[in-house]
Coordinates of C-alpha atoms and ligand atoms in Angstrom, one line a residue:
X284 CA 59.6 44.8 68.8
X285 CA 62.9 44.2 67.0
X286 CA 63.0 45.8 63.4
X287 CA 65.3 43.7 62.3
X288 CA 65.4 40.1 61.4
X289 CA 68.5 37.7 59.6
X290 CA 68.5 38.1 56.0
X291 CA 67.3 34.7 54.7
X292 CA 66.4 32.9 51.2
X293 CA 62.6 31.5 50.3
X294 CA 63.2 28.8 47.8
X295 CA 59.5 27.9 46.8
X296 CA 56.5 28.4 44.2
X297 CA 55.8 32.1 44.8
X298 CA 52.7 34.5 43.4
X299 CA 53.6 37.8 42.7
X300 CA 50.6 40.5 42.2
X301 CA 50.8 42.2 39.3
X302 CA 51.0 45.8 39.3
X303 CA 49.6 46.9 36.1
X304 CA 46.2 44.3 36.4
X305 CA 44.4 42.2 38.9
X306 CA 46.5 38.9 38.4
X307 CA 49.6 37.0 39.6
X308 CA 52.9 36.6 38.3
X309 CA 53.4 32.7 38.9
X310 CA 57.0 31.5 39.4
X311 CA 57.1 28.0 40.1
X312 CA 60.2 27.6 41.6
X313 CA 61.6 30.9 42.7
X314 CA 64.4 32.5 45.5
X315 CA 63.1 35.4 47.4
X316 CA 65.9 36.8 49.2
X317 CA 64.8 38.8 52.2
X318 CA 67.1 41.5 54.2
X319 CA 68.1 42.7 57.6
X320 CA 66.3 45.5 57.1
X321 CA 63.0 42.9 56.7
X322 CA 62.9 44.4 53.0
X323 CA 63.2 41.7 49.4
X324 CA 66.3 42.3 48.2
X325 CA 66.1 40.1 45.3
X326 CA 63.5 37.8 43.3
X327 CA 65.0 35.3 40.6
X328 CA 64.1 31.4 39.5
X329 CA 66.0 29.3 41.0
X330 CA 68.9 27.7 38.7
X331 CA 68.6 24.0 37.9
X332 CA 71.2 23.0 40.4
X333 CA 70.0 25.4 43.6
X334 CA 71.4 24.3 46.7
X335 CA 69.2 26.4 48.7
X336 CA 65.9 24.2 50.3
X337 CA 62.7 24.6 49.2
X338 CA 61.6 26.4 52.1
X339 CA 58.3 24.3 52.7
X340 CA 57.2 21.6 50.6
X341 CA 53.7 21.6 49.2
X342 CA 53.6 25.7 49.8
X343 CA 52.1 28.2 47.5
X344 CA 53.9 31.7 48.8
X345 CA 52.0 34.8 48.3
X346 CA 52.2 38.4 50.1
X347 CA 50.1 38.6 53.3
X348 CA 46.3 39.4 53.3
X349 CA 45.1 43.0 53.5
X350 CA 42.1 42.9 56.0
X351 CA 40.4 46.5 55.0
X352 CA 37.3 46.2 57.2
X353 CA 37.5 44.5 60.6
X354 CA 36.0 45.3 64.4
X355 CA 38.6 44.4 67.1
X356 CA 35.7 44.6 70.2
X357 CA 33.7 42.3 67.8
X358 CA 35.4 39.5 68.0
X359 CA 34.0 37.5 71.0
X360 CA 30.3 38.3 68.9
X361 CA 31.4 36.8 65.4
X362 CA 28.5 35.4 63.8
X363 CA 25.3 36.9 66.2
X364 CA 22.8 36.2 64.4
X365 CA 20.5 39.1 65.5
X366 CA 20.7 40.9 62.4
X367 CA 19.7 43.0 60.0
X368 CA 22.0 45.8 60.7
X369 CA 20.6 48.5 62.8
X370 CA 18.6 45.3 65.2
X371 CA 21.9 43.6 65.5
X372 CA 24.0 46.7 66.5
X373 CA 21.5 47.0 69.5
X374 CA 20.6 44.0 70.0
X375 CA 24.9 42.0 69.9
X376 CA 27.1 44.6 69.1
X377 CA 26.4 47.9 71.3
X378 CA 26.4 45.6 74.9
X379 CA 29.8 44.0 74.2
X380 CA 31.5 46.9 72.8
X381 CA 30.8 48.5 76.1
X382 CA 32.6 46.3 77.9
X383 CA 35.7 47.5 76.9
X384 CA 36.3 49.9 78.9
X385 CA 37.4 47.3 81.2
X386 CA 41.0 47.0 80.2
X387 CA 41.6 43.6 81.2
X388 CA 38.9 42.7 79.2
X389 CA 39.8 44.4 76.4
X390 CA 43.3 43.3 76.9
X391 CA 42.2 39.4 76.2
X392 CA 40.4 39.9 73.7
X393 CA 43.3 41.9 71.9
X394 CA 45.3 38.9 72.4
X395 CA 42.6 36.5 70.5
X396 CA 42.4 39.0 68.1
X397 CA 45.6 39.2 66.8
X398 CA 46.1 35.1 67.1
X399 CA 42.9 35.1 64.8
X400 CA 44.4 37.9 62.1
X401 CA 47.8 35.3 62.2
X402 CA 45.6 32.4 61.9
X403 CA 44.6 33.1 58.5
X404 CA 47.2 35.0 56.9
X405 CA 46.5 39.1 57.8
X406 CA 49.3 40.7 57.8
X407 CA 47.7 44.1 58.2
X408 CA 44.3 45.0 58.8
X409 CA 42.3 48.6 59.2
X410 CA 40.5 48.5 62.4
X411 CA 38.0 49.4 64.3
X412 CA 38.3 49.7 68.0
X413 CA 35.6 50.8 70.5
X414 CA 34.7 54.1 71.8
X415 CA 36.9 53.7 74.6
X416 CA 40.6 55.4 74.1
X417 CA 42.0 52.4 76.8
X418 CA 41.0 49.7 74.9
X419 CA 42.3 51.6 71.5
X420 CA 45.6 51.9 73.3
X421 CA 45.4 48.5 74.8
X422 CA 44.8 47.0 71.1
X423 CA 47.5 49.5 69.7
X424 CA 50.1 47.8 72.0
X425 CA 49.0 44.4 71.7
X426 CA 49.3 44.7 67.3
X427 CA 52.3 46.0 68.2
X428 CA 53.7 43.3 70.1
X429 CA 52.2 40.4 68.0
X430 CA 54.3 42.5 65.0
X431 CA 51.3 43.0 63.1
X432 CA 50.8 45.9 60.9
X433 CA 48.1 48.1 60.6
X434 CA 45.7 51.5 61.4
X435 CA 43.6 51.3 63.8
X436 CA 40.8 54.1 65.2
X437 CA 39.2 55.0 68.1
X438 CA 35.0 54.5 67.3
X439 CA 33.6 57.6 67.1
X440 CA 30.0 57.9 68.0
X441 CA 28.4 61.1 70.1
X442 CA 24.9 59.6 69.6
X443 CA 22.7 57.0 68.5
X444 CA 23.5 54.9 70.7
X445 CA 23.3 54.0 74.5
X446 CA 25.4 55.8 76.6
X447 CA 27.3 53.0 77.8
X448 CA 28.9 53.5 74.5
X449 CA 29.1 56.8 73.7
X450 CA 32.1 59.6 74.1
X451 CA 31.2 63.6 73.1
X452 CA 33.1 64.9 70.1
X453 CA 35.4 67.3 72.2
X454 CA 37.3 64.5 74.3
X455 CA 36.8 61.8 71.7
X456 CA 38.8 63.9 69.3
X457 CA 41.4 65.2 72.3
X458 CA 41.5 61.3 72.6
X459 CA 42.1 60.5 68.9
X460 CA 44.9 63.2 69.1
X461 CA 46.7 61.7 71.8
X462 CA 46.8 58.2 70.3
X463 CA 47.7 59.6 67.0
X464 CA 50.8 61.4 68.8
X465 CA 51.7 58.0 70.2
X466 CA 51.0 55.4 67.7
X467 CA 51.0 57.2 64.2
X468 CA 54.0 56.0 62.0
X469 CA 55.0 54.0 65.2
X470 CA 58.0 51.3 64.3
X471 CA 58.5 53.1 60.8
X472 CA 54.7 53.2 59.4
X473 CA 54.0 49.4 60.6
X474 CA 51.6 50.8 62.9
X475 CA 49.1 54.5 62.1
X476 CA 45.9 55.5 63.9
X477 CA 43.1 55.8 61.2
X478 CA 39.9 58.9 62.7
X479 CA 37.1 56.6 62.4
X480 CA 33.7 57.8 62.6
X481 CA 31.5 54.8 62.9
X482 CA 28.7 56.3 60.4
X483 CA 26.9 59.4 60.0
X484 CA 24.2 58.1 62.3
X485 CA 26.4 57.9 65.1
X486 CA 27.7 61.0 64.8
X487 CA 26.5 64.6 65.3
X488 CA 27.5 66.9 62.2
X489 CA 29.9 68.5 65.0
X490 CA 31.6 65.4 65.3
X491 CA 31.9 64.3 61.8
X492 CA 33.4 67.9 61.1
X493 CA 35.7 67.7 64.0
X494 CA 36.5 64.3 62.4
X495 CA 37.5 65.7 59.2
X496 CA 39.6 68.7 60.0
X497 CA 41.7 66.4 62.5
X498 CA 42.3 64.0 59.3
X499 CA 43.4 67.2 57.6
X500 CA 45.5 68.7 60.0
X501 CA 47.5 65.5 60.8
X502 CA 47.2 63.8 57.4
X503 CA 45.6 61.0 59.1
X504 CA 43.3 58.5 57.3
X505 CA 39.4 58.4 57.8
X506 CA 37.6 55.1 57.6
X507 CA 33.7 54.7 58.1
X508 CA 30.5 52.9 56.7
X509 CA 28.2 53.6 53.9
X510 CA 25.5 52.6 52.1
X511 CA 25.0 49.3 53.7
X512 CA 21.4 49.0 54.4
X513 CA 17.9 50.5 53.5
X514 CA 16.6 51.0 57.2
X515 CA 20.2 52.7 57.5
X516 CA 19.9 55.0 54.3
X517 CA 16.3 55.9 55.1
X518 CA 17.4 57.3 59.1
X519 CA 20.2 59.0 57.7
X520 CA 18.3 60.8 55.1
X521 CA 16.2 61.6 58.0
X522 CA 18.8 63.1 60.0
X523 CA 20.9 64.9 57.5
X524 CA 17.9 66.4 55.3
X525 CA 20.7 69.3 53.8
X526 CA 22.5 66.5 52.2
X527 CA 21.8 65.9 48.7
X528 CA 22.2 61.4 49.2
X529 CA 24.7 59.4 51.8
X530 CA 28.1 60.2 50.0
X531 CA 26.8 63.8 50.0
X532 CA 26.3 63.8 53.8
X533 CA 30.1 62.8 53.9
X534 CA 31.2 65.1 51.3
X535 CA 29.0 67.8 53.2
X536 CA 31.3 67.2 56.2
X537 CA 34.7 67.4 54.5
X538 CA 34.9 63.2 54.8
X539 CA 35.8 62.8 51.2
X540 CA 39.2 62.5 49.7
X541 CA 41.9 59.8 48.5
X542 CA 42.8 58.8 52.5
X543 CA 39.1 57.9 53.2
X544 CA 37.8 54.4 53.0
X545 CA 34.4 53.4 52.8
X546 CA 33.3 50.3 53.7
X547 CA 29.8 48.4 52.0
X548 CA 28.7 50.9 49.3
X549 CA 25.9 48.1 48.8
X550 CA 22.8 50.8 47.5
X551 CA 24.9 54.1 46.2
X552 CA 23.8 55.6 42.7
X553 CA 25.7 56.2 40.2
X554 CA 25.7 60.0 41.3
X555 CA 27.3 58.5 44.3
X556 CA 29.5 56.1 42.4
X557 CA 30.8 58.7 40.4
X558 CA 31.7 61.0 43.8
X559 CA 33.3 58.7 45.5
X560 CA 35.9 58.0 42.3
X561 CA 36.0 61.9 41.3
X562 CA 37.2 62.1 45.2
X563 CA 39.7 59.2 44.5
X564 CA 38.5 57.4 47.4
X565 CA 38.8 53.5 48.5
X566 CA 36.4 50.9 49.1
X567 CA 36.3 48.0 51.2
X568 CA 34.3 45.3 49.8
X569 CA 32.5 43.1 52.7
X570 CA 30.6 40.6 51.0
X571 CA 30.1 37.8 53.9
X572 CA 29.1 40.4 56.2
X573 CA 26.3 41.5 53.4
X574 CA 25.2 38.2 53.1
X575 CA 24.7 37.5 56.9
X576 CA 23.1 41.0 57.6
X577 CA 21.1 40.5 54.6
X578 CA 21.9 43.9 54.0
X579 CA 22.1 43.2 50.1
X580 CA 25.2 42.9 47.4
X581 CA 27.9 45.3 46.4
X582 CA 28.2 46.1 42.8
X583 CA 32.1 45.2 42.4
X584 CA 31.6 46.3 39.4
X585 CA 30.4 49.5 39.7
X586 CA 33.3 50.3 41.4
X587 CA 36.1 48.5 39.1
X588 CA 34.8 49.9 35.7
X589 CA 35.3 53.6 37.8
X590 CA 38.9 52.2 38.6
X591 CA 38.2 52.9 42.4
X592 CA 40.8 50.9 44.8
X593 CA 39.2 48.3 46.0
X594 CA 39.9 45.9 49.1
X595 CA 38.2 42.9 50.6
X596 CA 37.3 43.1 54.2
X597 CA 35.7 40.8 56.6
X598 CA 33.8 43.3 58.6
X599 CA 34.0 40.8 61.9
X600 CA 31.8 40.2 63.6
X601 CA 28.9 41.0 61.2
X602 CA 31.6 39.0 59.1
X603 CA 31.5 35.8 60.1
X604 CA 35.5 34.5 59.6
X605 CA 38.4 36.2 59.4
X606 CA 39.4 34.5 56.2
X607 CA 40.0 37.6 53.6
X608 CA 40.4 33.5 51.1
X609 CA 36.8 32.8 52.5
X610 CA 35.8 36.5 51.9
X611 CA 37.1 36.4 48.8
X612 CA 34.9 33.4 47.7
X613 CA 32.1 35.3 49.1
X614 CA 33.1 38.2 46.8
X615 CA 32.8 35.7 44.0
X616 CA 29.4 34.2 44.6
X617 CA 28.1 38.5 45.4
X618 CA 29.9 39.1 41.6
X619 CA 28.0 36.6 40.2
X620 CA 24.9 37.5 41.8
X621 CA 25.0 41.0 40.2
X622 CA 25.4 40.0 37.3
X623 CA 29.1 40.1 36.5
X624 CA 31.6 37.5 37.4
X625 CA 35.1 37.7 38.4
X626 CA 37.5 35.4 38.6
X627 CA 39.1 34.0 42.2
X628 CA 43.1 34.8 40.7
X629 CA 41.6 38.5 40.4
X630 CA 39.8 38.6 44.0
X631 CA 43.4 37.1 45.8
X632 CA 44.6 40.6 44.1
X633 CA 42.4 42.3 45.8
X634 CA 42.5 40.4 49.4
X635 CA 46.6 41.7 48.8
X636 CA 47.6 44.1 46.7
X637 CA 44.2 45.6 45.8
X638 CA 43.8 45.9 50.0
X639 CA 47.2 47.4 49.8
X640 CA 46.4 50.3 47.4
X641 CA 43.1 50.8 49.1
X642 CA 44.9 51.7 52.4
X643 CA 48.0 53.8 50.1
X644 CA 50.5 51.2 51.5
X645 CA 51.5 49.4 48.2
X646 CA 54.4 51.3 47.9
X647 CA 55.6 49.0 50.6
X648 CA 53.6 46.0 51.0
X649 CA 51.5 44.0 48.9
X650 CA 54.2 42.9 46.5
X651 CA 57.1 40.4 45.9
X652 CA 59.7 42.6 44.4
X653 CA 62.9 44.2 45.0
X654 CA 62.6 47.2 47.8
X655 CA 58.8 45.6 49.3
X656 CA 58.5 45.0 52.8
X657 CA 59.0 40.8 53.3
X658 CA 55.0 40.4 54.4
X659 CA 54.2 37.1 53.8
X660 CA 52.3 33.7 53.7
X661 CA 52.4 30.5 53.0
X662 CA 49.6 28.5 51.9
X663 CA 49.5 24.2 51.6
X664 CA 48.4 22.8 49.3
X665 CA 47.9 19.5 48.3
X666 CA 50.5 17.6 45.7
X667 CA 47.6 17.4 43.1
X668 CA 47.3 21.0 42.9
X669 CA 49.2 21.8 39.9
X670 CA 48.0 23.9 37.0
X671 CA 47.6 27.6 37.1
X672 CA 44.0 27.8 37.5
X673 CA 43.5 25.0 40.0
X674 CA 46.1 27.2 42.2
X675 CA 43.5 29.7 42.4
X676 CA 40.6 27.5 42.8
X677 CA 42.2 25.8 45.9
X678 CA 43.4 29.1 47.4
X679 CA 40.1 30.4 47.8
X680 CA 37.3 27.7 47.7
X681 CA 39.5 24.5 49.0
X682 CA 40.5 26.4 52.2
X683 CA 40.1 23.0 54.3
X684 CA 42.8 21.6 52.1
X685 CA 44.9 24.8 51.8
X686 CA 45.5 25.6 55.4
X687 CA 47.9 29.4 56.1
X688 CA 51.1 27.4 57.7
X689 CA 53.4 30.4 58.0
X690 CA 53.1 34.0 58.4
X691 CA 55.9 36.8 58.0
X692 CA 55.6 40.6 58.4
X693 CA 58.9 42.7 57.3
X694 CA 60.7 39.4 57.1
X695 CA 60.4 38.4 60.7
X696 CA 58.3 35.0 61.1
X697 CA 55.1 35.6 63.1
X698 CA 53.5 31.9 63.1
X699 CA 54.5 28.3 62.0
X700 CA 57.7 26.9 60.7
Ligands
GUN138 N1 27.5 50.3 60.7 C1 27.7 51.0 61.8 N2 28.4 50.2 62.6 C2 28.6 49.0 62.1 C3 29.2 47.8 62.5 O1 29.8 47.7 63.5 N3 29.2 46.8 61.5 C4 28.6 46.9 60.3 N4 28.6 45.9 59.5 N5 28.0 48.1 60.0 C5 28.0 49.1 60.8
ZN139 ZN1 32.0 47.3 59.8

């Protein structure tokens, strides 16, 4: 993949996330010029006599969606309804996943899986592969080709599961090491392997140690799942009886610190709440996946009045779109359900540079300033969308009439015109 791209303007109306609060900067007619080196050199209003084009008429500009939470082997099961969670993993999710140790297999379906992130505006996405290190390498070269950005890790489960699925924690971890060595900080931190366990039920306390001191030793970042459902929470109080409560049964493991992400966090306590942000870790927020699992809804604000970094993800394919504008209006109608609202300008924060933070890459993406890496979208909307808050409306609830028409990652354009 070529690193570099021709510098080049963006005349157009451009958002800019705000750094200091969960909100936009919005300049209505702006010049974003964009380097060789794929980085924004420069943001300024246009003057009133600009020769430059606007660069698409009718687009809203905005930096490229942050999918936190998405399952690569997944994708061909989007929207099984066989749920709730632990009847669904067996029942859709376990039988596909093993078919990717078929590399041909798993070598199509990386191919719709990347069209699908560039479809709706990811840019960069945290993702889980299978168990199998082929497919994880397969997937690894196929982001990279597509000139995606992201971490991606190998699913680690040593039980709990049929076998078809499962790999034992020594060469699961030898595996993990080996695609760290070839992908982490590949193409200059687009791409980084992420040690994944898939949740403490699918992993013996071996593993989920092993886990943790490989994050450690490599500074590597940990993703996993927590707190997502009571049949869930009940078996893993059952298997972990030492631990005090679910975040505990991390903590107890060495699992906790500011490079892990959980994902869900639908039933924690405050005692939990108050871990996880004393640890400085992230959340990813999966709201359409909660609602089609039933598995219940997040307490955004549980986790925003802690000031814990907090991203959207779609969790495909208990998720049923990857939209993070369609999981954002999700996020809105969870919000609202527990009692606190939020408003869709603050949620787009999230779904970019909230994501961003959440995944420690917002001191390269997830802005449109001077020195930020040129990731980038381009929504259209219609003529009548005009004032500040109809913007935001249409961006996440008028998606039909809003469609992503162009995508850019460190400058270079990825899809449309
Ligand atoms: N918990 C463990 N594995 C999974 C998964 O694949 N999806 C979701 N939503 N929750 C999980
Ligand atoms: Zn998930």
């Amino acid at each position: 993949m070529e690193a570099r791209c021709d510098p080049w303007i963006l005349r157009g109306r451009v958002l800019c996330p705000r750094p200091d609060r969960p909100a936009f900067e919005v300049l209505e007619d702006a010049l974003v010029r964009v380097g060789a080196d794929g980085r924004i050199a420069g943001v300024e209003a246009a003057p009133a006599d600009c020769a430059v084009p606007v660069t698409r008429p009718g687009a809203v500009w905005l930096p490229g969606f942050v999918d936190t939470h998405v399952h690569f082997p997944q994708t061909r099961v989007l929207g099984s309804a066989s749920g709730p969670l632990l009847e669904w993993l067996a029942t859709s999710v376990f039988p596909e996943e093993a078919r990717f140790v078929d590399r041909a297999y798993a070598a199509a379906v990386a191919e719709e899986f990347c069209a699908a992130l560039l479809r709706h505006g990811t840019t960069c996405a945290s993702v889980y592969s299978s168990s199998d290190p082929g497919a994880t390498e397969v997937l690894f070269a196929a982001l990279d080709r597509a000139g995606l950005r992201g971490q991606v890790g190998l699913t680690l489960m040593d039980r709990g599961a049929p076998e078809a699925v499962l790999l034992a924690a020594e060469p699961a971890l030898a595996a993990c090491e080996a695609l760290a060595a070839r992908w982490h900080g590949h193409d200059d931190g687009r791409l980084a392997f992420c040690v994944t366990p898939r949740f403490a039920l699918s992993c013996t306390p071996a593993l989920l140690r092993g886990a943790a001191a490989l994050a450690d030793r490599l500074d590597l970042p940990v993703q996993t799942h927590l707190s997502e459902n009571p049949a869930e929470l009940a078996a893993t109080a059952a298997a972990f009886p030492d631990s005090a409560d679910y975040v505990a049964v991390y903590a107890d493991h060495g699992l906790l610190g500011p490079r892990a992400l959980f994902a869900h966090c639908v039933h924690l306590t405050d005692g939990e709440w108050d871990a996880l942000a004393a640890h400085d870790c992230a959340i990813s927020h999966c709201p359409d996946s909660n609602f089609f699992l039933g598995s219940g809804v997040m307490p955004l604000r549980a986790a925003l009045e802690r000031t814990l970094r907090v991203g959207l993800g779609t969790d495909v394919g208990a998720g049923r779109t990857f939209s993070l504008r369609r999981v954002a209006a999700a996020a809105y109608d969870a919000a609202l359900l527990s009692g606190t609202a939020i408003t869709p300008e603050a949620l787009l924060w999230h779904a970019t540079l909230g994501g961003a933070r959440a995944l420690r890459l917002d001191g390269r993406i997830g802005r449109v300033a001077p020195g930020f890496e040129a990731d980038l979208v381009a929504c259209d909307l219609p003529p009548h969308v005009v004032d500040r808050a109809a913007l935001f409306d249409a961006l996440a609830f008028r998606r039909d009439d809003a469609a992503v028409g162009a995508v850019y990652v460190r400058g270079r354009r990825l899809r449309g015109g």
